[in-house]
mmCIF file of C-alpha atoms in Angstrom:
data_model
loop_
_atom_site.group_PDB
_atom_site.id
_atom_site.type_symbol
_atom_site.label_atom_id
_atom_site.label_comp_id
_atom_site.label_asym_id
_atom_site.label_seq_id
_atom_site.Cartn_x
_atom_site.Cartn_y
_atom_site.Cartn_z
ATOM 1 C CA MET A 13 -25.109 14.649 -0.969
ATOM 2 C CA LYS A 14 -28.081 12.564 -1.995
ATOM 3 C CA LEU A 15 -31.371 14.408 -2.450
ATOM 4 C CA THR A 16 -34.073 12.044 -1.244
ATOM 5 C CA VAL A 17 -37.757 12.661 -1.902
ATOM 6 C CA LEU A 18 -39.402 11.875 1.414
ATOM 7 C CA ALA A 19 -42.758 11.590 -0.272
ATOM 8 C CA LEU A 20 -41.602 8.225 -1.576
ATOM 9 C CA LEU A 21 -41.907 6.727 1.899
ATOM 10 C CA LEU A 22 -45.004 4.583 2.073
ATOM 11 C CA SER A 23 -44.934 4.330 5.852
ATOM 12 C CA GLN A 24 -42.784 5.321 8.789
ATOM 13 C CA VAL A 25 -42.696 3.595 12.137
ATOM 14 C CA TRP A 26 -40.643 5.100 14.930
ATOM 15 C CA ALA A 27 -38.609 2.506 16.802
ATOM 16 C CA ALA A 28 -37.817 2.945 20.466
ATOM 17 C CA PRO A 29 -34.130 3.704 21.115
ATOM 18 C CA GLN A 30 -32.101 0.773 22.418
ATOM 19 C CA ALA A 31 -30.744 0.944 25.950
ATOM 20 C CA LYS A 32 -26.985 1.302 26.248
ATOM 21 C CA ARG A 33 -25.327 -2.084 26.704
ATOM 22 C CA SER A 34 -22.194 -2.744 28.722
ATOM 23 C CA SER A 35 -20.014 -2.581 25.613
ATOM 24 C CA ASN A 36 -16.302 -2.006 26.013
ATOM 25 C CA PHE A 37 -15.640 -1.825 22.289
ATOM 26 C CA LEU A 38 -12.873 0.435 21.079
ATOM 27 C CA TRP A 39 -14.539 0.712 17.671
ATOM 28 C CA LEU A 40 -18.035 0.528 16.203
ATOM 29 C CA GLY A 41 -18.612 1.553 12.606
ATOM 30 C CA SER A 42 -19.249 0.663 8.985
ATOM 31 C CA SER A 43 -17.565 0.090 5.664
ATOM 32 C CA GLU A 44 -18.034 2.877 3.096
ATOM 33 C CA SER A 45 -18.246 1.268 -0.323
ATOM 34 C CA GLY A 46 -18.046 2.749 -3.786
ATOM 35 C CA ALA A 47 -14.438 3.150 -4.865
ATOM 36 C CA GLU A 48 -14.104 -0.627 -5.355
ATOM 37 C CA PHE A 49 -17.196 -0.888 -7.604
ATOM 38 C CA GLY A 50 -16.953 -1.628 -11.332
ATOM 39 C CA GLN A 51 -14.141 -4.130 -11.004
ATOM 40 C CA ALA A 52 -14.466 -5.254 -14.625
ATOM 41 C CA ASN A 53 -13.748 -1.700 -15.800
ATOM 42 C CA ILE A 54 -10.219 -0.725 -14.846
ATOM 43 C CA PRO A 55 -9.502 2.095 -14.407
ATOM 44 C CA GLY A 56 -13.124 2.980 -15.125
ATOM 45 C CA VAL A 57 -14.828 6.341 -15.021
ATOM 46 C CA LEU A 58 -15.540 8.184 -11.786
ATOM 47 C CA GLY A 59 -19.291 8.632 -11.386
ATOM 48 C CA THR A 60 -20.060 5.850 -13.860
ATOM 49 C CA ASP A 61 -18.061 2.803 -12.793
ATOM 50 C CA TYR A 62 -17.156 3.795 -9.249
ATOM 51 C CA ILE A 63 -17.791 6.489 -6.669
ATOM 52 C CA TRP A 64 -16.251 7.719 -3.441
ATOM 53 C CA PRO A 65 -18.163 7.869 -0.142
ATOM 54 C CA GLU A 66 -19.846 11.129 0.751
ATOM 55 C CA ALA A 67 -18.450 13.093 3.682
ATOM 56 C CA ASP A 68 -21.896 14.380 4.719
ATOM 57 C CA GLU A 69 -23.296 10.856 5.089
ATOM 58 C CA ILE A 70 -20.217 9.677 6.992
ATOM 59 C CA LYS A 71 -20.773 12.598 9.360
ATOM 60 C CA VAL A 72 -24.364 11.416 9.960
ATOM 61 C CA LEU A 73 -23.081 8.006 11.043
ATOM 62 C CA PHE A 74 -20.312 9.587 13.110
ATOM 63 C CA ASP A 75 -22.854 11.785 14.888
ATOM 64 C CA ALA A 76 -24.884 8.634 15.589
ATOM 65 C CA GLY A 77 -21.930 7.169 17.487
ATOM 66 C CA MET A 78 -19.788 5.378 14.902
ATOM 67 C CA ASN A 79 -16.077 6.003 15.193
ATOM 68 C CA ILE A 80 -14.484 3.817 12.515
ATOM 69 C CA PHE A 81 -15.054 3.642 8.752
ATOM 70 C CA ARG A 82 -13.474 1.141 6.359
ATOM 71 C CA VAL A 83 -12.732 2.540 2.900
ATOM 72 C CA PRO A 84 -12.540 -0.173 0.201
ATOM 73 C CA PHE A 85 -10.623 0.708 -2.955
ATOM 74 C CA LEU A 86 -8.963 -1.167 -5.832
ATOM 75 C CA MET A 87 -5.232 -1.728 -6.003
ATOM 76 C CA GLU A 88 -5.401 -1.588 -9.810
ATOM 77 C CA ARG A 89 -6.911 1.906 -9.748
ATOM 78 C CA LEU A 90 -4.422 3.180 -7.204
ATOM 79 C CA ILE A 91 -1.358 1.680 -8.925
ATOM 80 C CA PRO A 92 -2.456 0.829 -12.467
ATOM 81 C CA THR A 93 0.582 -0.791 -14.067
ATOM 82 C CA GLN A 94 2.323 -3.021 -11.527
ATOM 83 C CA LEU A 95 2.476 -3.227 -7.749
ATOM 84 C CA THR A 96 5.935 -1.687 -7.780
ATOM 85 C CA GLY A 97 4.715 1.271 -9.867
ATOM 86 C CA THR A 98 3.627 4.799 -9.013
ATOM 87 C CA PRO A 99 0.106 5.804 -7.938
ATOM 88 C CA ASP A 100 -2.517 7.383 -10.149
ATOM 89 C CA ALA A 101 -2.522 10.955 -8.858
ATOM 90 C CA THR A 102 -6.290 11.554 -9.090
ATOM 91 C CA TYR A 103 -7.362 8.284 -7.476
ATOM 92 C CA LEU A 104 -4.803 8.726 -4.709
ATOM 93 C CA ALA A 105 -5.962 12.301 -4.080
ATOM 94 C CA ASP A 106 -9.560 11.107 -3.772
ATOM 95 C CA LEU A 107 -8.518 8.347 -1.367
ATOM 96 C CA GLN A 108 -6.602 10.887 0.710
ATOM 97 C CA ALA A 109 -9.569 13.255 0.730
ATOM 98 C CA THR A 110 -11.908 10.480 1.872
ATOM 99 C CA VAL A 111 -9.540 9.422 4.629
ATOM 100 C CA GLU A 112 -9.128 13.033 5.741
ATOM 101 C CA SER A 113 -12.899 13.535 5.877
ATOM 102 C CA ILE A 114 -13.032 10.656 8.360
ATOM 103 C CA THR A 115 -9.987 11.294 10.502
ATOM 104 C CA SER A 116 -10.692 15.030 10.755
ATOM 105 C CA LEU A 117 -13.793 14.023 12.731
ATOM 106 C CA GLY A 118 -11.597 12.136 15.178
ATOM 107 C CA ALA A 119 -12.734 8.787 13.764
ATOM 108 C CA TYR A 120 -10.537 6.003 12.413
ATOM 109 C CA ALA A 121 -10.210 5.328 8.674
ATOM 110 C CA VAL A 122 -9.383 1.789 7.583
ATOM 111 C CA VAL A 123 -7.503 1.824 4.270
ATOM 112 C CA ASP A 124 -8.765 -1.362 2.589
ATOM 113 C CA PRO A 125 -7.386 -2.699 -0.720
ATOM 114 C CA HIS A 126 -10.502 -4.692 -1.601
ATOM 115 C CA ASN A 127 -8.749 -7.206 -3.833
ATOM 116 C CA PHE A 128 -9.201 -10.697 -2.326
ATOM 117 C CA GLY A 129 -5.435 -11.252 -2.456
ATOM 118 C CA ARG A 130 -5.395 -10.665 -6.207
ATOM 119 C CA TYR A 131 -4.132 -8.071 -8.682
ATOM 120 C CA TYR A 132 -5.846 -7.927 -12.074
ATOM 121 C CA GLY A 133 -7.527 -11.196 -11.112
ATOM 122 C CA ASN A 134 -4.301 -13.095 -10.448
ATOM 123 C CA ILE A 135 -3.276 -14.306 -7.001
ATOM 124 C CA ILE A 136 -0.472 -12.106 -5.684
ATOM 125 C CA THR A 137 2.499 -14.426 -5.206
ATOM 126 C CA SER A 138 5.382 -11.947 -4.932
ATOM 127 C CA THR A 139 5.850 -10.813 -1.349
ATOM 128 C CA SER A 140 8.361 -8.200 -2.516
ATOM 129 C CA ASP A 141 5.845 -6.660 -4.938
ATOM 130 C CA PHE A 142 3.176 -6.699 -2.214
ATOM 131 C CA ALA A 143 5.633 -5.023 0.132
ATOM 132 C CA ALA A 144 6.353 -2.364 -2.498
ATOM 133 C CA PHE A 145 2.642 -1.609 -2.794
ATOM 134 C CA TRP A 146 2.364 -1.207 0.971
ATOM 135 C CA THR A 147 5.469 0.949 1.127
ATOM 136 C CA THR A 148 3.783 3.339 -1.307
ATOM 137 C CA VAL A 149 0.498 3.431 0.609
ATOM 138 C CA ALA A 150 1.972 3.575 4.101
ATOM 139 C CA THR A 151 4.304 6.427 3.172
ATOM 140 C CA VAL A 152 1.284 8.550 2.234
ATOM 141 C CA PHE A 153 -0.491 7.983 5.552
ATOM 142 C CA ALA A 154 2.455 7.515 7.924
ATOM 143 C CA SER A 155 1.806 10.753 9.820
ATOM 144 C CA ASN A 156 -1.896 10.093 10.509
ATOM 145 C CA ASP A 157 -2.312 7.945 13.609
ATOM 146 C CA HIS A 158 -6.061 7.546 12.958
ATOM 147 C CA VAL A 159 -5.388 5.575 9.790
ATOM 148 C CA ILE A 160 -5.528 1.788 10.033
ATOM 149 C CA PHE A 161 -3.992 -0.418 7.352
ATOM 150 C CA ASP A 162 -6.031 -3.458 6.218
ATOM 151 C CA THR A 163 -3.564 -5.718 4.382
ATOM 152 C CA ASN A 164 -6.129 -7.036 1.860
ATOM 153 C CA ASN A 165 -9.783 -7.947 1.768
ATOM 154 C CA GLU A 166 -10.706 -11.624 2.092
ATOM 155 C CA TYR A 167 -7.889 -13.775 0.819
ATOM 156 C CA HIS A 168 -9.413 -16.992 -0.478
ATOM 157 C CA ASP A 169 -8.469 -20.236 -2.220
ATOM 158 C CA GLU A 170 -4.774 -19.552 -1.681
ATOM 159 C CA ASP A 171 -1.862 -21.420 -0.202
ATOM 160 C CA GLN A 172 -2.013 -20.808 3.530
ATOM 161 C CA THR A 173 1.703 -20.142 3.877
ATOM 162 C CA LEU A 174 1.383 -17.527 1.136
ATOM 163 C CA VAL A 175 -1.375 -15.769 3.109
ATOM 164 C CA LEU A 176 0.930 -15.703 6.134
ATOM 165 C CA ASP A 177 3.866 -14.421 4.071
ATOM 166 C CA LEU A 178 1.846 -11.692 2.328
ATOM 167 C CA ASN A 179 0.511 -10.413 5.638
ATOM 168 C CA GLN A 180 4.010 -10.393 7.137
ATOM 169 C CA ALA A 181 5.418 -8.589 4.096
ATOM 170 C CA ALA A 182 2.757 -5.907 4.458
ATOM 171 C CA ILE A 183 3.429 -5.448 8.170
ATOM 172 C CA THR A 184 7.185 -5.191 7.652
ATOM 173 C CA ALA A 185 6.818 -2.721 4.774
ATOM 174 C CA ILE A 186 4.338 -0.514 6.624
ATOM 175 C CA ARG A 187 6.610 -0.182 9.634
ATOM 176 C CA ALA A 188 9.689 0.402 7.487
ATOM 177 C CA ALA A 189 7.848 3.222 5.699
ATOM 178 C CA GLY A 190 7.625 5.109 8.996
ATOM 179 C CA ALA A 191 4.031 4.215 9.875
ATOM 180 C CA THR A 192 4.880 2.911 13.320
ATOM 181 C CA SER A 193 1.967 4.095 15.452
ATOM 182 C CA GLN A 194 -1.002 2.782 13.456
ATOM 183 C CA TYR A 195 -2.923 -0.445 13.888
ATOM 184 C CA ILE A 196 -2.639 -3.037 11.131
ATOM 185 C CA PHE A 197 -5.637 -5.264 10.374
ATOM 186 C CA VAL A 198 -4.570 -8.647 8.995
ATOM 187 C CA GLU A 199 -7.080 -10.836 7.185
ATOM 188 C CA GLY A 200 -7.089 -14.578 6.664
ATOM 189 C CA ASN A 201 -7.833 -17.189 4.038
ATOM 190 C CA SER A 202 -11.335 -18.557 3.338
ATOM 191 C CA TYR A 203 -12.729 -15.006 3.116
ATOM 192 C CA SER A 204 -11.417 -14.297 6.629
ATOM 193 C CA GLY A 205 -14.489 -15.942 8.145
ATOM 194 C CA ALA A 206 -14.664 -16.079 11.925
ATOM 195 C CA TRP A 207 -16.525 -19.383 11.730
ATOM 196 C CA THR A 208 -13.728 -21.045 9.724
ATOM 197 C CA TRP A 209 -10.788 -19.224 11.307
ATOM 198 C CA THR A 210 -9.533 -22.166 13.347
ATOM 199 C CA THR A 211 -9.813 -24.449 10.307
ATOM 200 C CA TYR A 212 -7.649 -22.363 7.968
ATOM 201 C CA ASN A 213 -5.837 -19.505 9.661
ATOM 202 C CA THR A 214 -4.129 -20.785 12.798
ATOM 203 C CA ASN A 215 -0.660 -20.195 11.304
ATOM 204 C CA LEU A 216 -1.315 -16.439 11.357
ATOM 205 C CA VAL A 217 -0.487 -16.609 15.054
ATOM 206 C CA ASN A 218 3.133 -16.418 13.858
ATOM 207 C CA LEU A 219 2.833 -12.874 12.476
ATOM 208 C CA THR A 220 5.157 -10.380 14.158
ATOM 209 C CA ASP A 221 5.056 -6.599 14.451
ATOM 210 C CA PRO A 222 7.716 -4.417 16.114
ATOM 211 C CA SER A 223 4.944 -1.993 17.132
ATOM 212 C CA ASP A 224 2.800 -4.831 18.534
ATOM 213 C CA LYS A 225 -0.408 -3.435 16.983
ATOM 214 C CA ILE A 226 -1.631 -6.358 14.892
ATOM 215 C CA ILE A 227 -5.412 -6.817 14.929
ATOM 216 C CA TYR A 228 -6.909 -9.937 13.324
ATOM 217 C CA GLU A 229 -9.781 -8.886 11.086
ATOM 218 C CA MET A 230 -12.504 -11.495 10.688
ATOM 219 C CA HIS A 231 -15.809 -11.312 8.810
ATOM 220 C CA GLN A 232 -19.073 -13.023 9.650
ATOM 221 C CA TYR A 233 -22.451 -13.284 7.969
ATOM 222 C CA LEU A 234 -25.359 -15.295 9.238
ATOM 223 C CA ASP A 235 -26.994 -16.842 6.169
ATOM 224 C CA SER A 236 -26.662 -20.553 5.430
ATOM 225 C CA ASP A 237 -23.327 -20.404 3.595
ATOM 226 C CA GLY A 238 -21.940 -17.368 5.414
ATOM 227 C CA SER A 239 -21.641 -15.407 2.177
ATOM 228 C CA GLY A 240 -23.801 -12.431 3.129
ATOM 229 C CA THR A 241 -25.849 -12.733 -0.054
ATOM 230 C CA SER A 242 -29.160 -13.464 1.674
ATOM 231 C CA ASP A 243 -31.218 -11.505 4.185
ATOM 232 C CA SER A 244 -32.096 -14.761 5.971
ATOM 233 C CA CYS A 245 -30.328 -15.903 9.134
ATOM 234 C CA VAL A 246 -29.965 -19.582 10.009
ATOM 235 C CA SER A 247 -31.312 -19.159 13.548
ATOM 236 C CA THR A 248 -31.636 -16.619 16.325
ATOM 237 C CA THR A 249 -28.451 -17.963 17.952
ATOM 238 C CA ILE A 250 -26.259 -18.356 14.873
ATOM 239 C CA GLY A 251 -24.353 -15.103 15.445
ATOM 240 C CA ALA A 252 -22.943 -16.046 18.834
ATOM 241 C CA GLU A 253 -22.300 -19.584 17.631
ATOM 242 C CA ARG A 254 -20.248 -18.519 14.621
ATOM 243 C CA VAL A 255 -17.781 -16.386 16.596
ATOM 244 C CA ALA A 256 -17.317 -18.748 19.551
ATOM 245 C CA ALA A 257 -14.350 -20.791 18.245
ATOM 246 C CA ALA A 258 -12.509 -17.668 17.093
ATOM 247 C CA THR A 259 -12.963 -16.124 20.535
ATOM 248 C CA THR A 260 -11.396 -19.182 22.129
ATOM 249 C CA TRP A 261 -8.475 -19.060 19.669
ATOM 250 C CA LEU A 262 -7.842 -15.388 20.375
ATOM 251 C CA ARG A 263 -7.805 -15.925 24.125
ATOM 252 C CA GLU A 264 -5.611 -19.002 23.955
ATOM 253 C CA ASN A 265 -3.068 -17.163 21.839
ATOM 254 C CA GLY A 266 -3.218 -13.729 23.451
ATOM 255 C CA LYS A 267 -4.413 -12.027 20.263
ATOM 256 C CA LYS A 268 -6.958 -9.296 19.531
ATOM 257 C CA ALA A 269 -9.478 -9.019 16.710
ATOM 258 C CA VAL A 270 -12.125 -6.891 15.082
ATOM 259 C CA LEU A 271 -15.199 -8.086 13.195
ATOM 260 C CA GLY A 272 -14.455 -6.164 10.019
ATOM 261 C CA GLU A 273 -17.675 -7.129 8.213
ATOM 262 C CA PHE A 274 -21.032 -8.271 9.526
ATOM 263 C CA ALA A 275 -24.687 -7.733 8.681
ATOM 264 C CA GLY A 276 -28.122 -9.265 8.953
ATOM 265 C CA GLY A 277 -31.419 -8.954 7.145
ATOM 266 C CA ALA A 278 -34.188 -6.594 8.209
ATOM 267 C CA ASN A 279 -36.253 -9.197 10.033
ATOM 268 C CA SER A 280 -36.776 -10.279 13.626
ATOM 269 C CA GLN A 281 -34.764 -13.502 13.401
ATOM 270 C CA CYS A 282 -31.697 -11.716 12.071
ATOM 271 C CA LEU A 283 -32.124 -8.881 14.551
ATOM 272 C CA THR A 284 -31.971 -11.383 17.406
ATOM 273 C CA ALA A 285 -29.022 -13.186 15.822
ATOM 274 C CA VAL A 286 -27.042 -9.967 15.242
ATOM 275 C CA THR A 287 -27.779 -8.823 18.792
ATOM 276 C CA GLY A 288 -26.568 -12.150 20.135
ATOM 277 C CA MET A 289 -23.361 -11.917 18.133
ATOM 278 C CA LEU A 290 -22.634 -8.371 19.285
ATOM 279 C CA ASP A 291 -23.396 -9.371 22.858
ATOM 280 C CA ALA A 292 -20.937 -12.267 22.550
ATOM 281 C CA LEU A 293 -18.243 -9.984 21.148
ATOM 282 C CA SER A 294 -18.893 -7.376 23.813
ATOM 283 C CA ALA A 295 -18.676 -9.999 26.539
ATOM 284 C CA ALA A 296 -15.281 -10.922 25.077
ATOM 285 C CA SER A 297 -14.039 -7.352 24.675
ATOM 286 C CA ASP A 298 -10.728 -8.473 26.164
ATOM 287 C CA VAL A 299 -10.037 -9.902 22.691
ATOM 288 C CA TRP A 300 -12.685 -8.350 20.408
ATOM 289 C CA LEU A 301 -12.102 -4.613 19.942
ATOM 290 C CA GLY A 302 -15.160 -3.816 17.859
ATOM 291 C CA ALA A 303 -17.218 -4.426 14.737
ATOM 292 C CA LEU A 304 -17.979 -2.783 11.378
ATOM 293 C CA TRP A 305 -21.241 -3.172 9.500
ATOM 294 C CA TRP A 306 -21.233 -4.047 5.809
ATOM 295 C CA SER A 307 -21.952 -1.543 4.314
ATOM 296 C CA ALA A 308 -22.710 2.113 3.737
ATOM 297 C CA GLY A 309 -22.015 3.902 0.471
ATOM 298 C CA PRO A 310 -23.816 6.222 -1.959
ATOM 299 C CA TRP A 311 -24.640 3.624 -4.618
ATOM 300 C CA TRP A 312 -26.180 0.814 -2.591
ATOM 301 C CA GLY A 313 -29.751 1.794 -3.420
ATOM 302 C CA THR A 314 -32.105 -0.906 -2.114
ATOM 303 C CA TYR A 315 -29.288 -3.292 -1.115
ATOM 304 C CA ILE A 316 -30.456 -5.553 1.725
ATOM 305 C CA PHE A 317 -27.793 -4.367 4.188
ATOM 306 C CA SER A 318 -27.331 -0.725 3.160
ATOM 307 C CA MET A 319 -26.245 1.477 6.066
ATOM 308 C CA GLU A 320 -26.375 4.627 3.925
ATOM 309 C CA PRO A 321 -28.397 7.459 5.505
ATOM 310 C CA PRO A 322 -31.192 8.309 5.455
ATOM 311 C CA THR A 323 -33.160 5.414 3.940
ATOM 312 C CA GLY A 324 -30.788 2.434 3.626
ATOM 313 C CA THR A 325 -32.412 -0.802 4.754
ATOM 314 C CA GLY A 326 -29.723 -1.496 7.340
ATOM 315 C CA TYR A 327 -29.694 2.120 8.486
ATOM 316 C CA THR A 328 -33.407 2.294 9.178
ATOM 317 C CA TYR A 329 -33.616 -1.160 10.775
ATOM 318 C CA TYR A 330 -30.316 -1.534 12.666
ATOM 319 C CA LEU A 331 -28.899 1.884 13.540
ATOM 320 C CA SER A 332 -30.610 2.063 16.923
ATOM 321 C CA LEU A 333 -29.198 -1.343 17.859
ATOM 322 C CA LEU A 334 -25.695 -0.427 16.725
ATOM 323 C CA GLN A 335 -25.809 2.831 18.665
ATOM 324 C CA SER A 336 -26.333 0.866 21.850
ATOM 325 C CA TYR A 337 -22.871 -0.695 21.403
ATOM 326 C CA ALA A 338 -21.093 2.533 20.467
ATOM 327 C CA PRO A 339 -17.953 3.302 22.479
ATOM 328 C CA GLY A 340 -18.402 5.860 25.218
ATOM 329 C CA GLY A 341 -22.152 6.347 25.085
ATOM 330 C CA GLY A 342 -25.553 4.968 24.296
ATOM 331 C CA SER A 343 -28.210 5.635 21.747
ATOM 332 C CA SER A 344 -28.580 9.353 21.140
ATOM 333 C CA GLY A 345 -32.022 9.345 19.656
ATOM 334 C CA THR A 346 -34.380 7.301 17.606
ATOM 335 C CA THR A 347 -34.113 5.675 14.247
ATOM 336 C CA THR A 348 -36.892 4.685 11.947
ATOM 337 C CA THR A 349 -38.024 1.475 10.365
ATOM 338 C CA THR A 350 -39.490 2.282 7.009
ATOM 339 C CA SER A 351 -41.058 0.737 3.970
ATOM 340 C CA VAL A 352 -39.791 2.580 0.926
ATOM 341 C CA ALA A 353 -41.403 2.712 -2.475
ATOM 342 C CA THR A 354 -39.220 2.252 -5.527
ATOM 343 C CA ALA A 355 -38.195 5.654 -6.788
ATOM 344 C CA THR A 356 -38.611 6.418 -10.457
ATOM 345 C CA THR A 357 -35.767 8.927 -10.345
ATOM 346 C CA THR A 358 -32.983 9.359 -7.782
ATOM 347 C CA THR A 359 -30.628 12.299 -8.088
ATOM 348 C CA LYS A 360 -27.123 11.949 -6.701
ATOM 349 C CA ALA A 361 -24.658 14.787 -6.385
ATOM 350 C CA THR A 362 -21.147 13.440 -5.964
ATOM 351 C CA SER A 363 -18.184 15.453 -4.736
ATOM 352 C CA THR A 364 -14.518 14.509 -4.988
ATOM 353 C CA THR A 365 -11.309 16.451 -4.765
ATOM 354 C CA THR A 366 -11.304 16.992 -8.484
ATOM 355 C CA THR A 367 -14.840 16.833 -9.839
ATOM 356 C CA THR A 368 -18.444 17.402 -8.974
ATOM 357 C CA SER A 369 -20.886 15.371 -11.001
ATOM 358 C CA THR A 370 -24.652 15.059 -10.944
ATOM 359 C CA LYS A 371 -26.224 11.847 -12.142
ATOM 360 C CA THR A 372 -29.857 11.000 -12.681
ATOM 361 C CA THR A 373 -30.377 7.247 -12.513
ATOM 362 C CA THR A 374 -33.330 6.542 -14.705
ATOM 363 C CA THR A 375 -32.289 4.023 -17.317
ATOM 364 C CA ALA A 376 -29.523 1.468 -17.626
ATOM 365 C CA ALA A 377 -27.107 1.310 -20.505
ATOM 366 C CA THR A 378 -27.417 -1.702 -22.729
ATOM 367 C CA ALA A 379 -24.738 -4.314 -22.124
ATOM 368 C CA THR A 380 -22.780 -4.962 -25.274
ATOM 369 C CA SER A 381 -20.057 -7.402 -24.196
ATOM 370 C CA THR A 382 -20.203 -11.067 -25.168
ATOM 371 C CA ALA A 383 -17.455 -12.009 -22.693
ATOM 372 C CA VAL A 384 -18.035 -14.265 -19.695
ATOM 373 C CA ALA A 385 -17.494 -12.946 -16.176
ATOM 374 C CA ALA A 386 -15.494 -15.084 -13.765
ATOM 375 C CA HIS A 387 -16.532 -16.064 -10.244
ATOM 376 C CA TYR A 388 -16.968 -12.846 -8.183
ATOM 377 C CA GLY A 389 -16.686 -10.727 -11.319
ATOM 378 C CA GLN A 390 -19.150 -7.964 -12.160
ATOM 379 C CA CYS A 391 -21.936 -9.097 -14.476
ATOM 380 C CA GLY A 392 -24.454 -6.273 -14.474
ATOM 381 C CA GLY A 393 -25.752 -3.044 -13.009
ATOM 382 C CA LEU A 394 -26.808 0.408 -14.080
ATOM 383 C CA TYR A 395 -24.577 1.728 -16.905
ATOM 384 C CA TRP A 396 -22.766 -1.631 -17.070
ATOM 385 C CA THR A 397 -21.535 -2.529 -20.579
ATOM 386 C CA GLY A 398 -19.346 -5.489 -19.688
ATOM 387 C CA PRO A 399 -20.150 -9.217 -19.583
ATOM 388 C CA THR A 400 -23.574 -10.262 -18.313
ATOM 389 C CA THR A 401 -23.042 -14.013 -18.497
ATOM 390 C CA CYS A 402 -21.260 -15.785 -15.663
ATOM 391 C CA ALA A 403 -18.825 -18.678 -15.915
ATOM 392 C CA SER A 404 -20.373 -22.119 -15.634
ATOM 393 C CA GLY A 405 -21.704 -22.854 -12.174
ATOM 394 C CA TYR A 406 -22.231 -19.231 -11.127
ATOM 395 C CA THR A 407 -25.266 -16.960 -11.199
ATOM 396 C CA CYS A 408 -25.378 -13.211 -11.834
ATOM 397 C CA THR A 409 -26.742 -11.853 -8.556
ATOM 398 C CA ALA A 410 -27.771 -8.215 -8.041
ATOM 399 C CA GLN A 411 -26.036 -6.579 -5.067
ATOM 400 C CA ASN A 412 -27.457 -3.116 -5.732
ATOM 401 C CA GLU A 413 -28.703 -1.131 -8.699
ATOM 402 C CA TYR A 414 -25.163 -0.470 -9.895
ATOM 403 C CA TYR A 415 -23.532 -3.797 -9.195
ATOM 404 C CA SER A 416 -24.325 -7.444 -9.935
ATOM 405 C CA GLN A 417 -21.785 -10.151 -9.184
ATOM 406 C CA CYS A 418 -21.189 -13.772 -10.275
ATOM 407 C CA LEU A 419 -21.858 -15.853 -7.178
#
């Protein structure tokens, strides 16, 4: 649990709770990042390169009305040698413990290999190897009907038929492993963007599932390039506009979807745009089953979209709005909009199934690598000792105090 010094708050303004909207969502929740951090250090060190979400903070969001949490992790940490290999026992145990902390609440846990269709940086081309990976994972969680399988995070720059075939291989393997009751979230090419779905991903209509529980997972950000790297939104109407074509496609093809990642900056224009997008999804709840904010997690620090209680920027600015769309009830209280001073020392106590570590984040390690990080590779952050220079054409961009990425 994080120990936060409340005296660091410069000001605190209580926001009025949002009225309950006529939302028919099945799910409303957040991603819970940490286990996918430190992608340049594989396997990395728990508590230094990566971290698992904290059960206490997930419970805070659950109590606020969220009922689904996406758990990103790395395929290379779970199965370190090859996709057909055996899992690392410690990493798997921590993944299981995180999933159990969510599903024991009655919420859904989305198991999310956060790999962009790649393994050790290489595009996964073997459908049989991908199927073997999913056989391993699905076997572990086959008896838990509150687990959802997310085939892979944000395929991109890949052959479109390959994206179809990988998704189908995952579906077939999951069902063959005995996981027949769970939903499967399938993602598309071009970072699974809702706004580009009908340009790239129309062939995914051909996916089949004997359990008929395929959900198309799309992502949508509202900055100029849709990358989610800016807290600016193009306009107050951009949210509804960017999901409109996907909604039409879903209805025309009799498919259902979830917005697996979305966020907006802590400003009035983005607030209006996010509200408009959620209203549009809610109005189309015959095809849109819900939405998940990006992202909570114990290491986000001052990240522009952090949903981590109690002082994350997204948490303090957007929680009241999100509560108004929660399934089965409205806002259950107030949230705060705060201006937070930069802390000189933040203490984090981190619990896993195997270790308990306490870290004081006061100074960063000196980077020593002379290597060059590729596009989307890690290039900096607290305790980072890997490459700090990005490949030509890309800029090292801070995502939080622990993680900078070549974008």
